Amino acid sequence: MKMRRWITRFVVAGTALGAAAGPAFGERGSDGDLKILYWQAVSIMNPYLSSGTKDMHAASMVIEPLARFDETGNIVPTLVSEIPSLENGGISEDLTTITWRILPDLRWSDGTDFTAEDVVFTWQYCTAPDGGCAQRSQFTDVAAVEAVDPLTVRVTFSVPKPYPFGPFVGMSSPIIQKAQFESCVGARAPECTEANFGPHGTGPFKVRELRANDVVLFDANQYYRDPAKPAFATATLKGGGDATSAARAVLESGEFDYGWNLMIEPEVLATMEQAGRGTLVSSFGSLVERIVINWTNPDPALGSLRSTREGGEHPFLSDPAVRRALSMAIDRDLLVDIGFGEAGQATCNIVPAPEINRSTGNDDWCLTADIEGANALLDEAGWVPGPDGIRAKDGVRLSMLYQTSTNSVRQSMQAIIKDMWSAIGVDAELRDVSSSVFFGGDPGSPDTFQKFFADVEMYANNFDGTDAESYLAEWTCALIPSPETGWRGQNIPRYCNPEYDALVAKLGETAEEQPRAEIVKQLNDMLTADGAHIPLVHRGDLSGHVNTLAGVRMNSWDSQLWNVADWYRTE
Amino acid sequence: MTDGTPGAANSAAPILSRGSGSSFLGDVWRNFCRHRGGVIGLAVLLTIVALVVLGPYFYTVEVGQPNYRARNQGPSWDFPLGTDNLGRDLLAQLLTGGRTTLAVGISAMLLSLVIGTLVGVFSGYWRRLDGPLMRLTDLFLALPILPLLLVAVMLFRDTLRTAFGPETGVFILLVTVIGVTSWMHTARIVRGDVLALKRRDFITAAQAGGTRETTIVLQHLLPNVVSSIMVSATLGIATAIITESALSFLGLGFPSDYPTWGRLLFDGVNFIQITPTRVLWPGLAISLVVLSVNYVGDAIRDALDPRALGR
Amino acid sequence: MFAYTLRRLMFAVPTLLAISFVIFALLDLAPNDPTGDLPLTIPPEVRDQIRSSLGLDQPFLIRYLLWLQQFMINEPLNLLERLLGVELGNSSERLRVTSWATRSPVVDLIIQRLPQTLWVIGLSYVLAVLIAVPLGVLSAYRQYSWFDQLGTFLSMVGFSVPTFFTGVLLIVVFSSWLGWFPAIYDTNHRVTDWQSLVYQLRQMAMPVFVLTLYNTSQIARFVRASLLDNLSQDYIRTARAKGVKERSVLLVHALRNSLIPVVTVIALGVPAVFSGAIITEQIFRVNGLGQLLIIAIQGADIPLVQTLTFIFAILIILFNLIADLLYAMLDPRIRYD
């Protein structure tokens, strides 16, 4: 069996240069202060207690995993000498263990030695009961983590793992220092404010001060393994505000060196970029904006059976012709053009990346808008336009409640899609719900995306790392949300297809790279063709930096600050 | 103290209580017309109301109809005020949005004014009610408005939507919530005024003369607190309009394709360098309404001034 | 008067308890959830574990009583310890009110936010009062003069144009185009010498201006209206007829009697200083108490919201009491007993 290649390349704009040219370094700390702007403020520097993106990115400047993803989705060594594989013996033949060899002479930022015990402790810390560890799922199926010797760690899984790079890889599971967190395990985890705010790390920077929900101040770590890095002596990570003013501070006034997630209207960004002070950078991971279709009936009259399988099928979305017509009516390129600019690509896939998984199976009917075709499809299925232009059949009107979370780009997309649907005689009532409610999952609220008390809803989702297996398993029958399970379960469309379930099971038994990718594509195609959802836009990440900052390699598979050690100032 | 001076005794009340209702209103109207700012304000206000009520019948461009070939346009013959980033006509949105904005602003302001004045007068005039009502006011002042709204939306939106339809339902919810969470300032101000007034000689005289308490409140107290109420009204309408927009960009207001002035202004702010008219017009519209309400309020206050009525 | 004050203060305790209970119930009922902002890749089981580690699986009443104990007993003890420098009991075992998002003591967060809140929002309020009172007086005294008309126009525009617009406009003009002022407030800046003071003033300029404009408009309107009422009263005419100097007619006789609504408005505004100015703080990234509160509300960080709102409630009750006492000083005929 061959080790899979996790190589994909879809990096856009500006990142290639920084990757190729090795920075002409002076020495550590020669470039002064690095000013980074995140419009969501950092709350805590311990990613095990908060999985907010901003917190994980900030922490990645300080604490590091054994290996991380580079901007192409490749796994690259950080604290280890090489990536374990079947060839080098790091992964056992039965796929149940993976052995990491730690670099010699690694030091924590307090000067003590980094050992395998710290790695073992990290696992114990996150899996301790009552700890509420936010990254618990990184350690799924991990039976044991042992320190074979001070520089060797072995992770044993309870089942064969074709993809063993969950624990200790990427920004979600960095190594924390045993000495510092020893008394903070389990229920005591939240009490260690000092450790949670200023963890000792192996990264290029160490925390000088964290003002929670405001600003983090860093100093260069004098024990960092590369004596010439980082180029900056200090770093400031300011938080708060909104994306537009963040873009302004980087691109127009140049007050800050780097601005995270500048997802605003493309024409506004273009105007700011004309000021000539900064550059936008983007990259793509697996995030897809999609419209999920409710296969069950959300009629309020059903009471407790609302949006459940017991409540029956949806009055009109159960018709495959309607589902397909809704997708055909949408001009995805226009959505990209208006809402996302260079940080978006039209897609008909729910698994758009890595390259090996990218299917073209539905592109022929789905990728370009076809209003005539959609109208013909509906005519054929017996949906006749009424006097108001809205199609109906047997007294059922094609009129939908279309909900999403509150966000200016999403509201624009709602308006455009509503307009596109009106061209095929479908009416939509728009609703937007505050995102903390929509994604909050409170079983008491009628507005959560899991409850789905609407006909269609729009949001974006992706999967962790580069392997889509557990993500695709979300569309199996067993994961349909219902009142019995407190509306938990990720099969939001309530899609249930025994054929699909069987294929997911087959994926779990397949270990070789190519056959796995084939199954992933089949599953992906099945979902789009059946109309479990309407994929809209493959979304990238978009950030900006001033022109005097070099070395930025935009990364969607890991923290955007993953290579902050290599950043430097140019004139 | 100065107010012990003779003459203060019969300052307000006698004039108001004289004569029948119609001639009283006639007096007020004549006085109102004498106030130039008030007349202009009223004219502007009525023009705006007429524009937003009748405008959409004459300017028949469909509201919210995207036009992808005409995005971020400046003013032109096709689009008198330009378009937004989806190519939607700004004038049509402004006219239609004005209906909602004015309706929400005025109703919420009136609701908060009525509650505030009632609570203020009751607690200022009747000592026994003062404690409980003012503690209630303290409670409302302390309530965090956002969680309150989330709860209100969760509990009532679906009920109201089924009963009145999506737009009217949200309208009722918004007006109620804005009204119910903004009356406290008015209440405290009116109470302060009433506390000071009720020991003045003309009230004491009326009480001694056996006038019914409701009569005292209606004819003697209220006309004397009207100026504070008018200021509250002017400020209240501005607050209501802006609160409405704040709520809609938190996902708690009208559906997003349902324009209001506050929302147009908020959405336009990002485009301030590309299409400045997108913020200019809604901002101007809100300011004009508030200004004209202010002048009308001034004129009403002057017109109700007991001494002016005596002239 | 003393008896009245004492009675009010005593009555404040049950009122505050009731308020804290209502707020807690409201926050508990609200449908937003502390795990709502987490990425969707976090599975539901992990979310449940996070919730239970925050104590969210405890019954409502237990959580309320726990907060009450932490805030009413533990935190004051801690504060006392810090002030006196002695250890009272087993202080390391004493549970503090801890924020869910930052896992750090709420009171420390609040103390950290006080400097910028007072610098920016406090100062702008003081400025607003200092400008508004003379402005209102002059407007009323010269009613319908060009000064009054201009003042009316500016204050109405100032009040009706929301801060989310004026703030952005200022940033575009003075920060992006002219580059005079920084658009982002540096909360770590320390004033140590002349130069750093200048920087502090520069970074405060825009947010303070926006807030002062807004507050001045409001207060000036009340001053003007109330003074107008009094200027047309008979006692003013009498005073003038008696030959009292115009200056003292205006400032002593009329103004004093006009101050009651003004005192009310200012007393209502002072607690609001501590609740911050959410929008302005967001735009300029002042990150004061208002920004702390809005982040906490959006993230359903109940201990933080509860504590902030409760402190706010204490201030409201306190300042409304002060206002009531001031009424009696301004107008001796007002009696409460």
Coordinates of N, CA, C and O in Angstrom, one line a residue, chain C residues 76-190:
Chain C
P76 N -16.3 40.7 46.6 CA -15.9 41.8 47.6 C -14.8 41.4 48.5 O -13.9 42.2 48.9
L77 N -14.8 40.1 49.0 CA -13.7 39.7 49.8 C -12.3 39.8 49.1 O -11.4 40.3 49.7
N78 N -12.3 39.4 47.8 CA -11.1 39.5 47.1 C -10.6 41.0 47.0 O -9.5 41.3 47.1
L79 N -11.6 41.8 46.7 CA -11.3 43.2 46.6 C -10.7 43.8 47.9 O -9.7 44.5 47.9
L80 N -11.3 43.4 49.0 CA -10.9 43.8 50.3 C -9.4 43.3 50.5 O -8.6 44.1 51.0
E81 N -9.2 42.0 50.1 CA -7.9 41.5 50.3 C -6.8 42.3 49.5 O -5.8 42.6 50.1
R82 N -7.2 42.7 48.3 CA -6.3 43.4 47.5 C -6.0 44.8 48.1 O -4.9 45.3 48.1
L83 N -7.1 45.4 48.6 CA -6.9 46.7 49.2 C -6.1 46.7 50.5 O -5.2 47.6 50.7
L84 N -6.4 45.7 51.3 CA -5.7 45.7 52.6 C -4.4 45.0 52.6 O -3.6 45.1 53.5
G85 N -4.3 44.1 51.6 CA -3.0 43.3 51.5 C -2.9 42.2 52.5 O -1.8 41.7 52.8
V86 N -4.0 41.8 53.0 CA -4.0 40.6 53.9 C -4.9 39.5 53.3 O -5.7 39.7 52.4
E87 N -4.6 38.3 53.8 CA -5.4 37.2 53.3 C -6.6 36.9 54.3 O -6.4 36.8 55.5
L88 N -7.8 36.9 53.7 CA -9.0 36.6 54.5 C -9.5 35.2 54.2 O -10.0 35.0 53.1
G89 N -9.3 34.3 55.1 CA -9.7 33.0 54.9 C -8.9 32.3 53.8 O -7.8 32.7 53.4
N90 N -9.5 31.3 53.2 CA -8.8 30.5 52.2 C -9.1 31.0 50.8 O -9.9 30.6 50.1
S91 N -8.4 32.1 50.5 CA -8.7 32.8 49.3 C -8.5 32.1 48.0 O -9.1 32.3 47.0
S92 N -7.5 31.1 48.0 CA -7.2 30.5 46.7 C -8.4 29.5 46.4 O -8.5 29.1 45.2
E93 N -9.1 29.0 47.4 CA -10.2 28.1 47.1 C -11.5 28.8 46.7 O -12.5 28.2 46.3
R94 N -11.5 30.1 46.9 CA -12.7 30.9 46.7 C -13.0 31.0 45.2 O -12.1 31.5 44.5
L95 N -14.1 30.6 44.8 CA -14.4 30.6 43.3 C -14.8 32.1 43.0 O -15.6 32.7 43.6
R96 N -14.2 32.5 41.9 CA -14.5 33.9 41.4 C -15.5 33.7 40.2 O -15.6 32.7 39.6
V97 N -16.1 34.9 39.9 CA -17.0 34.9 38.7 C -16.1 34.8 37.5 O -15.2 35.7 37.3
T98 N -16.2 33.8 36.7 CA -15.3 33.6 35.6 C -16.0 33.6 34.3 O -17.1 33.0 34.1
S99 N -15.4 34.4 33.4 CA -16.0 34.5 32.1 C -15.8 33.1 31.3 O -14.8 32.5 31.4
W100 N -16.8 32.8 30.5 CA -16.8 31.5 29.8 C -15.9 31.6 28.6 O -15.3 30.6 28.2
A101 N -15.8 32.8 28.0 CA -15.0 32.9 26.8 C -13.5 33.0 27.1 O -12.7 32.4 26.4
T102 N -13.1 33.7 28.1 CA -11.7 33.9 28.4 C -11.3 33.1 29.6 O -10.1 33.0 29.8
R103 N -12.2 32.5 30.3 CA -11.8 31.6 31.5 C -11.0 32.4 32.5 O -10.2 31.9 33.2
S104 N -11.3 33.7 32.5 CA -10.5 34.5 33.5 C -11.5 35.3 34.3 O -12.7 35.4 33.9
P105 N -11.1 35.7 35.5 CA -12.1 36.4 36.4 C -12.7 37.7 35.7 O -12.0 38.5 35.2
V106 N -14.0 37.8 35.8 CA -14.7 38.8 35.2 C -14.3 40.2 35.7 O -14.2 41.2 35.0
V107 N -14.1 40.2 37.0 CA -13.8 41.5 37.7 C -12.5 42.1 37.1 O -12.4 43.3 36.9
D108 N -11.5 41.2 36.9 CA -10.2 41.6 36.4 C -10.4 42.2 35.0 O -9.8 43.3 34.6
L109 N -11.3 41.6 34.2 CA -11.5 42.1 32.8 C -12.1 43.5 32.9 O -11.7 44.4 32.2
I110 N -13.0 43.7 33.8 CA -13.7 45.0 33.9 C -12.7 46.1 34.4 O -12.7 47.2 33.8
I111 N -11.9 45.7 35.3 CA -10.9 46.7 35.8 C -10.0 47.1 34.7 O -9.6 48.2 34.5
Q112 N -9.6 46.1 33.9 CA -8.7 46.3 32.7 C -9.3 47.3 31.7 O -8.6 48.1 31.1
R113 N -10.6 47.3 31.6 CA -11.3 48.1 30.6 C -11.6 49.5 31.1 O -11.9 50.4 30.3
L114 N -11.5 49.7 32.4 CA -11.9 51.0 33.0 C -11.1 52.2 32.4 O -11.7 53.2 32.0
P115 N -9.8 52.1 32.3 CA -9.0 53.3 31.9 C -9.5 53.9 30.5 O -9.9 55.0 30.4
Q116 N -9.6 53.0 29.5 CA -10.0 53.6 28.2 C -11.5 54.0 28.2 O -11.8 55.0 27.5
T117 N -12.3 53.3 29.0 CA -13.7 53.7 29.0 C -13.8 55.1 29.6 O -14.5 56.0 29.1
L118 N -13.1 55.4 30.7 CA -13.1 56.7 31.4 C -12.5 57.8 30.5 O -13.0 58.9 30.3
W119 N -11.3 57.4 29.9 CA -10.7 58.4 29.1 C -11.6 58.9 27.9 O -11.7 60.1 27.7
V120 N -12.1 57.9 27.2 CA -12.9 58.3 26.0 C -14.3 58.6 26.3 O -14.8 59.7 26.0
I121 N -15.1 57.7 26.9 CA -16.5 57.9 27.1 C -16.8 58.9 28.2 O -17.6 59.8 28.1
G122 N -16.0 58.7 29.3 CA -16.2 59.6 30.4 C -15.9 61.0 30.0 O -16.7 61.9 30.3
L123 N -14.7 61.2 29.4 CA -14.3 62.5 29.0 C -15.3 63.2 28.1 O -15.7 64.3 28.2
S124 N -15.8 62.4 27.1 CA -16.7 62.9 26.1 C -18.0 63.4 26.8 O -18.7 64.3 26.4
Y125 N -18.4 62.6 27.9 CA -19.6 63.0 28.6 C -19.4 64.3 29.4 O -20.3 65.2 29.4
V126 N -18.3 64.4 30.0 CA -18.0 65.6 30.8 C -18.0 66.8 29.8 O -18.6 67.9 30.0
L127 N -17.3 66.6 28.6 CA -17.3 67.7 27.6 C -18.7 68.1 27.2 O -19.0 69.2 27.1
A128 N -19.5 67.0 27.0 CA -20.8 67.2 26.5 C -21.6 68.1 27.5 O -22.3 69.1 27.1
V129 N -21.5 67.8 28.8 CA -22.2 68.6 29.8 C -21.7 70.0 29.8 O -22.5 71.0 29.8
L130 N -20.4 70.2 29.7 CA -19.8 71.5 29.8 C -20.2 72.3 28.6 O -20.3 73.5 28.7
I131 N -20.3 71.7 27.4 CA -20.7 72.5 26.3 C -22.2 72.7 26.2 O -22.7 73.8 25.9
A132 N -23.0 71.6 26.6 CA -24.4 71.7 26.4 C -25.1 72.7 27.3 O -26.0 73.4 26.8
V133 N -24.7 72.8 28.5 CA -25.4 73.7 29.4 C -25.3 75.2 28.9 O -26.4 75.8 28.7
P134 N -24.1 75.7 28.7 CA -24.1 77.1 28.1 C -24.8 77.2 26.8 O -25.5 78.2 26.6
L135 N -24.6 76.2 26.0 CA -25.3 76.2 24.6 C -26.8 76.3 24.8 O -27.4 77.1 24.1
G136 N -27.3 75.5 25.7 CA -28.8 75.5 25.9 C -29.2 76.8 26.5 O -30.3 77.3 26.1
V137 N -28.5 77.3 27.4 CA -28.9 78.6 28.1 C -28.9 79.7 27.0 O -29.9 80.4 26.9
L138 N -27.9 79.8 26.3 CA -27.8 80.9 25.3 C -28.9 80.7 24.2 O -29.5 81.7 23.8
S139 N -29.1 79.5 23.8 CA -30.2 79.2 22.8 C -31.5 79.7 23.3 O -32.3 80.2 22.6
A140 N -31.8 79.3 24.6 CA -33.1 79.7 25.1 C -33.2 81.2 25.3 O -34.2 81.8 25.1
Y141 N -32.1 81.8 25.8 CA -32.2 83.2 26.1 C -32.4 84.0 24.9 O -33.1 85.0 24.8
R142 N -31.7 83.6 23.8 CA -31.9 84.3 22.5 C -32.7 83.4 21.6 O -32.2 83.0 20.6
Q143 N -33.9 83.1 22.1 CA -34.7 82.1 21.3 C -35.0 82.7 19.9 O -35.3 83.9 19.7
Y144 N -34.8 81.8 18.9 CA -35.0 82.1 17.5 C -34.0 83.1 16.9 O -34.2 83.7 15.9
S145 N -32.9 83.4 17.6 CA -31.8 84.1 17.0 C -31.1 83.2 16.1 O -31.3 82.0 16.1
W146 N -30.2 83.7 15.3 CA -29.4 82.8 14.4 C -28.6 81.8 15.2 O -28.4 80.7 14.8
F147 N -28.1 82.2 16.4 CA -27.4 81.3 17.2 C -28.2 80.1 17.6 O -27.8 79.0 17.5
D148 N -29.5 80.4 18.0 CA -30.4 79.4 18.4 C -30.7 78.5 17.2 O -30.7 77.2 17.4
Q149 N -31.0 79.1 16.1 CA -31.3 78.3 14.9 C -30.2 77.3 14.5 O -30.4 76.2 14.2
L150 N -29.0 77.9 14.5 CA -27.8 77.1 14.1 C -27.6 76.0 15.2 O -27.4 74.8 14.8
G151 N -27.7 76.3 16.4 CA -27.6 75.3 17.5 C -28.6 74.2 17.3 O -28.3 73.0 17.4
T152 N -29.9 74.6 17.1 CA -30.9 73.6 16.9 C -30.6 72.7 15.7 O -30.7 71.5 15.8
F153 N -30.2 73.3 14.6 CA -29.9 72.5 13.4 C -28.8 71.5 13.7 O -28.9 70.3 13.5
L154 N -27.7 72.1 14.3 CA -26.5 71.2 14.5 C -26.9 70.1 15.5 O -26.5 68.9 15.3
S155 N -27.6 70.4 16.5 CA -27.8 69.4 17.5 C -28.8 68.3 17.0 O -28.7 67.1 17.3
M156 N -29.8 68.7 16.2 CA -30.7 67.8 15.6 C -30.0 66.8 14.7 O -30.2 65.6 14.6
V157 N -29.1 67.4 13.8 CA -28.3 66.6 12.9 C -27.4 65.7 13.7 O -27.3 64.5 13.4
G158 N -26.8 66.3 14.7 CA -25.9 65.5 15.5 C -26.6 64.3 16.2 O -26.0 63.2 16.4
F159 N -27.8 64.5 16.5 CA -28.5 63.4 17.2 C -29.1 62.4 16.2 O -29.2 61.2 16.5
S160 N -29.5 62.9 15.0 CA -30.2 62.0 14.2 C -29.3 61.2 13.2 O -29.6 60.2 12.7
V161 N -28.0 61.7 13.0 CA -27.1 60.9 12.2 C -26.4 59.9 13.1 O -25.7 60.3 14.1
P162 N -26.6 58.6 12.9 CA -26.0 57.6 13.8 C -24.5 57.6 13.9 O -23.8 58.0 12.9
T163 N -24.0 57.2 15.0 CA -22.5 57.2 15.2 C -21.8 56.2 14.2 O -20.6 56.4 13.9
F164 N -22.5 55.2 13.8 CA -21.8 54.3 12.9 C -21.5 55.0 11.5 O -20.6 54.5 10.8
F165 N -22.2 56.1 11.3 CA -21.9 56.8 10.0 C -20.9 57.9 10.3 O -19.9 58.0 9.6
T166 N -21.1 58.7 11.3 CA -20.1 59.8 11.6 C -18.7 59.2 11.9 O -17.7 59.8 11.4
G167 N -18.7 58.1 12.6 CA -17.4 57.5 12.9 C -16.6 57.1 11.7 O -15.5 57.4 11.5
V168 N -17.3 56.4 10.8 CA -16.7 56.0 9.5 C -16.3 57.1 8.7 O -15.2 57.2 8.1
L169 N -17.1 58.1 8.6 CA -16.8 59.3 7.8 C -15.5 60.0 8.3 O -14.6 60.3 7.6
L170 N -15.4 60.1 9.7 CA -14.2 60.7 10.3 C -13.0 59.9 9.9 O -11.9 60.5 9.6
I171 N -13.1 58.6 10.0 CA -11.9 57.7 9.7 C -11.5 57.9 8.3 O -10.3 58.1 8.0
V172 N -12.5 57.9 7.3 CA -12.1 58.1 5.9 C -11.4 59.4 5.7 O -10.4 59.5 5.0
V173 N -12.0 60.5 6.3 CA -11.4 61.8 6.0 C -10.1 62.0 6.8 O -9.0 62.3 6.2
F174 N -10.1 61.8 8.1 CA -9.0 62.2 8.9 C -7.9 61.1 9.1 O -6.8 61.4 9.5
S175 N -8.3 59.9 8.8 CA -7.3 58.8 9.0 C -6.7 58.3 7.6 O -5.5 58.3 7.4
S176 N -7.7 58.0 6.7 CA -7.3 57.4 5.4 C -6.7 58.5 4.5 O -5.7 58.4 3.9
W177 N -7.5 59.7 4.4 CA -7.0 60.7 3.4 C -5.9 61.6 4.0 O -4.9 61.7 3.4
L178 N -6.3 62.2 5.2 CA -5.3 63.2 5.7 C -4.2 62.6 6.6 O -3.2 63.1 6.7
G179 N -4.6 61.4 7.2 CA -3.6 60.8 8.0 C -3.3 61.6 9.3 O -2.2 61.4 9.9
W180 N -4.2 62.4 9.8 CA -4.0 63.1 11.0 C -4.1 62.3 12.3 O -3.3 62.5 13.2
F181 N -5.1 61.5 12.3 CA -5.4 60.8 13.6 C -5.3 59.3 13.3 O -5.7 58.8 12.2
P182 N -4.9 58.5 14.3 CA -4.9 57.0 14.1 C -6.4 56.5 14.2 O -7.2 57.1 15.0
A183 N -6.7 55.6 13.4 CA -8.1 55.0 13.4 C -8.3 54.0 14.4 O -9.4 53.6 14.8
I184 N -7.2 53.5 14.9 CA -7.3 52.3 15.9 C -6.7 52.8 17.2 O -5.5 53.2 17.3
Y185 N -7.5 52.6 18.2 CA -7.1 53.1 19.6 C -6.2 52.1 20.2 O -6.4 50.9 20.2
D186 N -5.0 52.6 20.7 CA -4.0 51.7 21.3 C -4.3 51.7 22.8 O -4.0 52.6 23.5
T187 N -4.8 50.5 23.3 CA -5.2 50.5 24.7 C -3.9 50.3 25.6 O -4.0 50.4 26.8
N188 N -2.8 49.9 24.9 CA -1.6 49.7 25.7 C -0.8 51.0 25.9 O 0.3 51.0 26.6
H189 N -1.2 52.1 25.2 CA -0.5 53.3 25.3 C -0.5 53.9 26.7 O -1.5 54.0 27.4
R190 N 0.7 54.2 27.2 CA 0.8 54.8 28.5 C 1.3 56.3 28.4 O 2.3 56.6 27.6

